[in-house]
Amino acid sequence: MLTYNHYISGTHPQNLVIFLHGYNGNPADHQYAVDWLKQYLQQSILIVPEAPEICDKNPQKKQWFGMLKYDAANRRSQPETTVAEIMDIYNAAAQEIASRAQMLNEFISNMQKQFDIDNAHTYLIGFSQGAMLTIWAALTRAQKIAGGFVLSGLIAAEKTLTDRIVSRPPLYLFHGQDDMKVQYKTLDFSVQWLQQRQIPLKVQTYSGLPHRINEDEIKTIADLIN
């Protein structure tokens, strides 16, 4: 069972919102975004789990899945690395990603049972590695959730995911045009991949935004959930 923080807005919460932090991070790193969600969400239970593994590059932080053994030189964040090469790096991590998506879906089901909220009122929000896991969990979950919000992410392990899609909830992709960690140039690939598989999709980009969440993204997400 994942450890988590939870916050309740309103007196009769109807929505379950799960926020996933990124690689080499923890919930505290995104407290600013969580505070925005607490401010803007209405009638919702906000769950912020912590990834289960010690980060392979920083023992003070956490990860949903390891990356150092697949990309020790951090090629995925270098400008000269092609989109195809970036995708190959994440394809190598497919087994770990699939395992974590299964774990997350079990966690979602436990939270739904605990708070008596169904899939039709369940939303995932993920940043960076958490965004990649959001896509995986949403598309491989047997029961269709209400939506997934993908902040600065990409389609990770797409070759494996292709054969495991069982749900097609709407996805909302947000990405900063100055992002060099999960490079902005990967966005077109992700959009085309999702469109080819008939996943309902909306995209919002931001000029001048690096690998970070901004308040407009969170307010947009909260408005859609509300």
mmCIF file of C-alpha atoms in Angstrom:
data_model
loop_
_atom_site.group_PDB
_atom_site.id
_atom_site.type_symbol
_atom_site.label_atom_id
_atom_site.label_comp_id
_atom_site.label_asym_id
_atom_site.label_seq_id
_atom_site.Cartn_x
_atom_site.Cartn_y
_atom_site.Cartn_z
ATOM 1 C CA MET A 1 0.000 0.000 0.000
ATOM 2 C CA LEU A 2 1.356 3.401 -0.935
ATOM 3 C CA THR A 3 1.697 6.058 1.732
ATOM 4 C CA TYR A 4 -0.267 9.200 0.940
ATOM 5 C CA ASN A 5 -1.602 12.522 2.128
ATOM 6 C CA HIS A 6 -5.233 13.428 1.579
ATOM 7 C CA TYR A 7 -7.223 16.645 1.611
ATOM 8 C CA ILE A 8 -10.984 17.186 1.498
ATOM 9 C CA SER A 9 -12.719 20.167 -0.078
ATOM 10 C CA GLY A 10 -16.408 20.775 0.476
ATOM 11 C CA THR A 11 -18.903 19.076 2.746
ATOM 12 C CA HIS A 12 -20.092 16.463 0.239
ATOM 13 C CA PRO A 13 -17.079 15.485 -1.886
ATOM 14 C CA GLN A 14 -18.073 13.679 -5.064
ATOM 15 C CA ASN A 15 -14.754 13.480 -6.915
ATOM 16 C CA LEU A 16 -11.596 11.499 -6.207
ATOM 17 C CA VAL A 17 -8.484 13.276 -7.516
ATOM 18 C CA ILE A 18 -5.103 11.536 -7.343
ATOM 19 C CA PHE A 19 -1.930 13.568 -7.934
ATOM 20 C CA LEU A 20 1.327 11.785 -8.846
ATOM 21 C CA HIS A 21 4.693 13.467 -8.328
ATOM 22 C CA GLY A 22 7.686 13.078 -10.629
ATOM 23 C CA TYR A 23 10.974 11.167 -10.763
ATOM 24 C CA ASN A 24 13.632 12.180 -8.226
ATOM 25 C CA GLY A 25 10.899 13.840 -6.199
ATOM 26 C CA ASN A 26 8.305 13.486 -3.477
ATOM 27 C CA PRO A 27 4.961 15.082 -2.559
ATOM 28 C CA ALA A 28 6.692 17.951 -0.734
ATOM 29 C CA ASP A 29 8.376 19.038 -3.968
ATOM 30 C CA HIS A 30 4.958 19.777 -5.437
ATOM 31 C CA GLN A 31 3.300 21.264 -2.378
ATOM 32 C CA TYR A 32 2.858 24.523 -4.288
ATOM 33 C CA ALA A 33 0.741 22.691 -6.889
ATOM 34 C CA VAL A 34 -1.136 20.763 -4.207
ATOM 35 C CA ASP A 35 -1.954 24.067 -2.499
ATOM 36 C CA TRP A 36 -3.362 25.394 -5.778
ATOM 37 C CA LEU A 37 -5.476 22.253 -6.144
ATOM 38 C CA LYS A 38 -6.748 22.645 -2.591
ATOM 39 C CA GLN A 39 -7.662 26.236 -3.415
ATOM 40 C CA TYR A 40 -9.493 25.551 -6.680
ATOM 41 C CA LEU A 41 -11.047 22.083 -6.319
ATOM 42 C CA GLN A 42 -14.631 21.889 -5.082
ATOM 43 C CA GLN A 43 -16.319 18.885 -3.455
ATOM 44 C CA SER A 44 -13.287 16.678 -3.985
ATOM 45 C CA ILE A 45 -10.986 14.333 -2.117
ATOM 46 C CA LEU A 46 -7.398 14.969 -3.180
ATOM 47 C CA ILE A 47 -4.977 12.067 -2.697
ATOM 48 C CA VAL A 48 -1.204 12.621 -3.006
ATOM 49 C CA PRO A 49 0.683 9.312 -2.803
ATOM 50 C CA GLU A 50 4.440 8.937 -2.499
ATOM 51 C CA ALA A 51 6.267 6.743 -5.007
ATOM 52 C CA PRO A 52 7.356 3.419 -3.487
ATOM 53 C CA GLU A 53 11.039 3.291 -4.471
ATOM 54 C CA ILE A 54 14.149 5.165 -3.373
ATOM 55 C CA CYS A 55 15.349 7.127 -6.383
ATOM 56 C CA ASP A 56 18.249 5.492 -8.198
ATOM 57 C CA LYS A 57 20.064 8.814 -8.618
ATOM 58 C CA ASN A 58 19.257 10.444 -5.260
ATOM 59 C CA PRO A 59 18.632 8.447 -2.050
ATOM 60 C CA GLN A 60 16.816 11.427 -0.531
ATOM 61 C CA LYS A 61 14.046 11.262 -3.154
ATOM 62 C CA LYS A 62 11.625 8.744 -4.673
ATOM 63 C CA GLN A 63 10.760 7.274 -8.068
ATOM 64 C CA TRP A 64 7.865 5.392 -9.626
ATOM 65 C CA PHE A 65 10.312 3.486 -11.808
ATOM 66 C CA GLY A 66 14.072 3.586 -12.259
ATOM 67 C CA MET A 67 15.819 5.352 -15.143
ATOM 68 C CA LEU A 68 19.534 5.307 -14.326
ATOM 69 C CA LYS A 69 20.141 1.790 -15.644
ATOM 70 C CA TYR A 70 18.379 2.614 -18.905
ATOM 71 C CA ASP A 71 19.892 6.064 -19.424
ATOM 72 C CA ALA A 72 22.939 6.596 -17.214
ATOM 73 C CA ALA A 73 24.131 9.524 -19.360
ATOM 74 C CA ASN A 74 20.731 11.265 -19.210
ATOM 75 C CA ARG A 75 20.539 11.291 -23.007
ATOM 76 C CA ARG A 76 16.759 11.744 -22.868
ATOM 77 C CA SER A 77 17.258 15.357 -21.719
ATOM 78 C CA GLN A 78 19.931 16.350 -24.233
ATOM 79 C CA PRO A 79 18.877 18.549 -27.174
ATOM 80 C CA GLU A 80 20.658 16.428 -29.760
ATOM 81 C CA THR A 81 18.832 13.232 -28.764
ATOM 82 C CA THR A 82 16.070 12.440 -31.250
ATOM 83 C CA VAL A 83 12.483 11.735 -30.269
ATOM 84 C CA ALA A 84 12.887 8.154 -31.527
ATOM 85 C CA GLU A 85 15.914 7.672 -29.268
ATOM 86 C CA ILE A 86 14.038 9.101 -26.288
ATOM 87 C CA MET A 87 11.180 6.688 -26.906
ATOM 88 C CA ASP A 88 13.611 3.776 -27.133
ATOM 89 C CA ILE A 89 14.976 4.656 -23.692
ATOM 90 C CA TYR A 90 11.504 4.492 -22.166
ATOM 91 C CA ASN A 91 10.642 1.332 -24.105
ATOM 92 C CA ALA A 92 13.526 -0.357 -22.284
ATOM 93 C CA ALA A 93 11.767 0.383 -18.981
ATOM 94 C CA ALA A 94 8.461 -1.169 -20.077
ATOM 95 C CA GLN A 95 8.364 -3.980 -17.532
ATOM 96 C CA GLU A 96 8.842 -1.618 -14.598
ATOM 97 C CA ILE A 97 6.327 0.875 -15.940
ATOM 98 C CA ALA A 98 3.677 -1.792 -16.473
ATOM 99 C CA SER A 99 4.222 -3.103 -12.945
ATOM 100 C CA ARG A 100 3.841 0.357 -11.435
ATOM 101 C CA ALA A 101 0.673 1.027 -13.439
ATOM 102 C CA GLN A 102 -0.845 -2.157 -12.031
ATOM 103 C CA MET A 103 0.150 -1.084 -8.517
ATOM 104 C CA LEU A 104 -1.398 2.334 -9.073
ATOM 105 C CA ASN A 105 -4.663 0.864 -10.327
ATOM 106 C CA GLU A 106 -4.880 -1.296 -7.228
ATOM 107 C CA PHE A 107 -4.268 1.818 -5.131
ATOM 108 C CA ILE A 108 -6.992 3.696 -7.030
ATOM 109 C CA SER A 109 -9.463 0.891 -6.354
ATOM 110 C CA ASN A 110 -8.581 0.935 -2.655
ATOM 111 C CA MET A 111 -9.107 4.704 -2.472
ATOM 112 C CA GLN A 112 -12.428 4.419 -4.290
ATOM 113 C CA LYS A 113 -13.594 1.818 -1.806
ATOM 114 C CA GLN A 114 -12.362 3.806 1.172
ATOM 115 C CA PHE A 115 -14.073 7.033 0.121
ATOM 116 C CA ASP A 116 -17.043 5.458 -1.707
ATOM 117 C CA ILE A 117 -16.382 7.140 -5.053
ATOM 118 C CA ASP A 118 -16.776 5.408 -8.410
ATOM 119 C CA ASN A 119 -14.658 5.414 -11.574
ATOM 120 C CA ALA A 120 -16.958 7.966 -13.226
ATOM 121 C CA HIS A 121 -15.817 10.510 -10.607
ATOM 122 C CA THR A 122 -12.136 9.522 -10.439
ATOM 123 C CA TYR A 123 -9.372 11.654 -11.981
ATOM 124 C CA LEU A 124 -5.610 11.257 -12.263
ATOM 125 C CA ILE A 125 -3.142 14.136 -12.403
ATOM 126 C CA GLY A 126 0.527 13.433 -12.974
ATOM 127 C CA PHE A 127 3.689 15.471 -13.439
ATOM 128 C CA SER A 128 6.680 14.205 -15.446
ATOM 129 C CA GLN A 129 7.175 10.530 -14.538
ATOM 130 C CA GLY A 130 3.854 10.731 -12.716
ATOM 131 C CA ALA A 131 2.317 11.967 -15.981
ATOM 132 C CA MET A 132 3.678 8.947 -17.832
ATOM 133 C CA LEU A 133 2.185 6.678 -15.192
ATOM 134 C CA THR A 134 -1.119 8.577 -15.413
ATOM 135 C CA ILE A 135 -1.378 7.662 -19.098
ATOM 136 C CA TRP A 136 -0.494 4.035 -18.431
ATOM 137 C CA ALA A 137 -2.885 3.581 -15.519
ATOM 138 C CA ALA A 138 -5.761 5.343 -17.267
ATOM 139 C CA LEU A 139 -5.482 3.349 -20.494
ATOM 140 C CA THR A 140 -4.845 -0.046 -18.878
ATOM 141 C CA ARG A 141 -7.489 0.222 -16.156
ATOM 142 C CA ALA A 142 -10.389 -2.161 -16.720
ATOM 143 C CA GLN A 143 -12.893 0.479 -15.637
ATOM 144 C CA LYS A 144 -12.908 3.828 -17.442
ATOM 145 C CA ILE A 145 -12.087 6.774 -15.182
ATOM 146 C CA ALA A 146 -13.396 10.304 -15.723
ATOM 147 C CA GLY A 147 -10.118 11.710 -17.054
ATOM 148 C CA GLY A 148 -6.366 12.016 -16.847
ATOM 149 C CA PHE A 149 -4.287 15.192 -16.755
ATOM 150 C CA VAL A 150 -0.774 14.829 -18.124
ATOM 151 C CA LEU A 151 1.652 17.579 -17.054
ATOM 152 C CA SER A 152 5.045 17.589 -18.800
ATOM 153 C CA GLY A 153 4.844 13.920 -19.748
ATOM 154 C CA LEU A 154 5.078 11.611 -22.739
ATOM 155 C CA ILE A 155 3.956 8.173 -23.915
ATOM 156 C CA ALA A 156 6.431 5.946 -22.077
ATOM 157 C CA ALA A 157 6.975 2.351 -23.217
ATOM 158 C CA GLU A 158 4.594 2.939 -26.085
ATOM 159 C CA LYS A 159 5.405 -0.349 -27.827
ATOM 160 C CA THR A 160 4.147 -2.320 -24.830
ATOM 161 C CA LEU A 161 1.252 -0.003 -24.012
ATOM 162 C CA THR A 162 -0.215 -0.375 -27.502
ATOM 163 C CA ASP A 163 -1.358 -3.927 -26.771
ATOM 164 C CA ARG A 164 -2.646 -3.200 -23.275
ATOM 165 C CA ILE A 165 -5.200 -0.449 -23.893
ATOM 166 C CA VAL A 166 -8.574 -1.433 -22.456
ATOM 167 C CA SER A 167 -10.028 2.010 -21.593
ATOM 168 C CA ARG A 168 -10.190 5.298 -23.462
ATOM 169 C CA PRO A 169 -10.879 8.079 -20.946
ATOM 170 C CA PRO A 170 -10.271 11.668 -22.047
ATOM 171 C CA LEU A 171 -6.693 12.848 -21.579
ATOM 172 C CA TYR A 172 -5.535 16.451 -21.255
ATOM 173 C CA LEU A 173 -1.901 17.145 -22.131
ATOM 174 C CA PHE A 174 -0.120 20.229 -20.769
ATOM 175 C CA HIS A 175 3.498 21.007 -21.682
ATOM 176 C CA GLY A 176 5.882 23.938 -21.358
ATOM 177 C CA GLN A 177 7.664 24.893 -24.547
ATOM 178 C CA ASP A 178 10.947 25.411 -22.659
ATOM 179 C CA ASP A 179 10.889 21.954 -21.048
ATOM 180 C CA MET A 180 14.216 20.178 -21.569
ATOM 181 C CA LYS A 181 13.824 17.406 -18.986
ATOM 182 C CA VAL A 182 10.849 15.759 -20.630
ATOM 183 C CA GLN A 183 11.569 17.498 -23.870
ATOM 184 C CA TYR A 184 8.804 19.550 -25.450
ATOM 185 C CA LYS A 185 9.680 18.125 -28.857
ATOM 186 C CA THR A 186 8.230 14.766 -27.764
ATOM 187 C CA LEU A 187 4.724 16.242 -27.511
ATOM 188 C CA ASP A 188 3.852 15.809 -31.197
ATOM 189 C CA PHE A 189 4.709 12.102 -30.995
ATOM 190 C CA SER A 190 2.497 11.644 -27.929
ATOM 191 C CA VAL A 191 -0.415 13.511 -29.509
ATOM 192 C CA GLN A 192 -0.238 11.533 -32.751
ATOM 193 C CA TRP A 193 0.116 8.233 -30.884
ATOM 194 C CA LEU A 194 -2.992 8.924 -28.798
ATOM 195 C CA GLN A 195 -5.011 10.183 -31.747
ATOM 196 C CA GLN A 196 -4.177 7.070 -33.766
ATOM 197 C CA ARG A 197 -5.639 4.978 -30.947
ATOM 198 C CA GLN A 198 -8.834 7.033 -30.689
ATOM 199 C CA ILE A 199 -8.073 8.456 -27.227
ATOM 200 C CA PRO A 200 -10.109 11.644 -26.593
ATOM 201 C CA LEU A 201 -7.514 14.375 -26.271
ATOM 202 C CA LYS A 202 -6.974 18.067 -25.625
ATOM 203 C CA VAL A 203 -3.607 19.842 -25.591
ATOM 204 C CA GLN A 204 -2.414 23.069 -23.971
ATOM 205 C CA THR A 205 1.132 24.432 -24.309
ATOM 206 C CA TYR A 206 2.853 27.334 -22.566
ATOM 207 C CA SER A 207 5.608 29.541 -23.935
ATOM 208 C CA GLY A 208 8.462 30.227 -21.516
ATOM 209 C CA LEU A 209 7.520 27.373 -19.164
ATOM 210 C CA PRO A 210 10.348 24.949 -18.249
ATOM 211 C CA HIS A 211 9.903 21.586 -16.477
ATOM 212 C CA ARG A 212 7.466 22.875 -13.892
ATOM 213 C CA ILE A 213 3.758 23.206 -13.137
ATOM 214 C CA ASN A 214 2.159 26.627 -13.367
ATOM 215 C CA GLU A 215 -1.003 27.895 -11.707
ATOM 216 C CA ASP A 216 -2.937 28.224 -14.957
ATOM 217 C CA GLU A 217 -2.558 24.483 -15.572
ATOM 218 C CA ILE A 218 -3.925 23.666 -12.124
ATOM 219 C CA LYS A 219 -6.814 26.111 -12.391
ATOM 220 C CA THR A 220 -7.750 24.706 -15.796
ATOM 221 C CA ILE A 221 -7.688 21.173 -14.395
ATOM 222 C CA ALA A 222 -9.757 22.123 -11.360
ATOM 223 C CA ASP A 223 -12.322 23.911 -13.520
ATOM 224 C CA LEU A 224 -12.722 20.799 -15.676
ATOM 225 C CA ILE A 225 -13.110 18.541 -12.648
ATOM 226 C CA ASN A 226 -15.514 20.915 -10.899
#
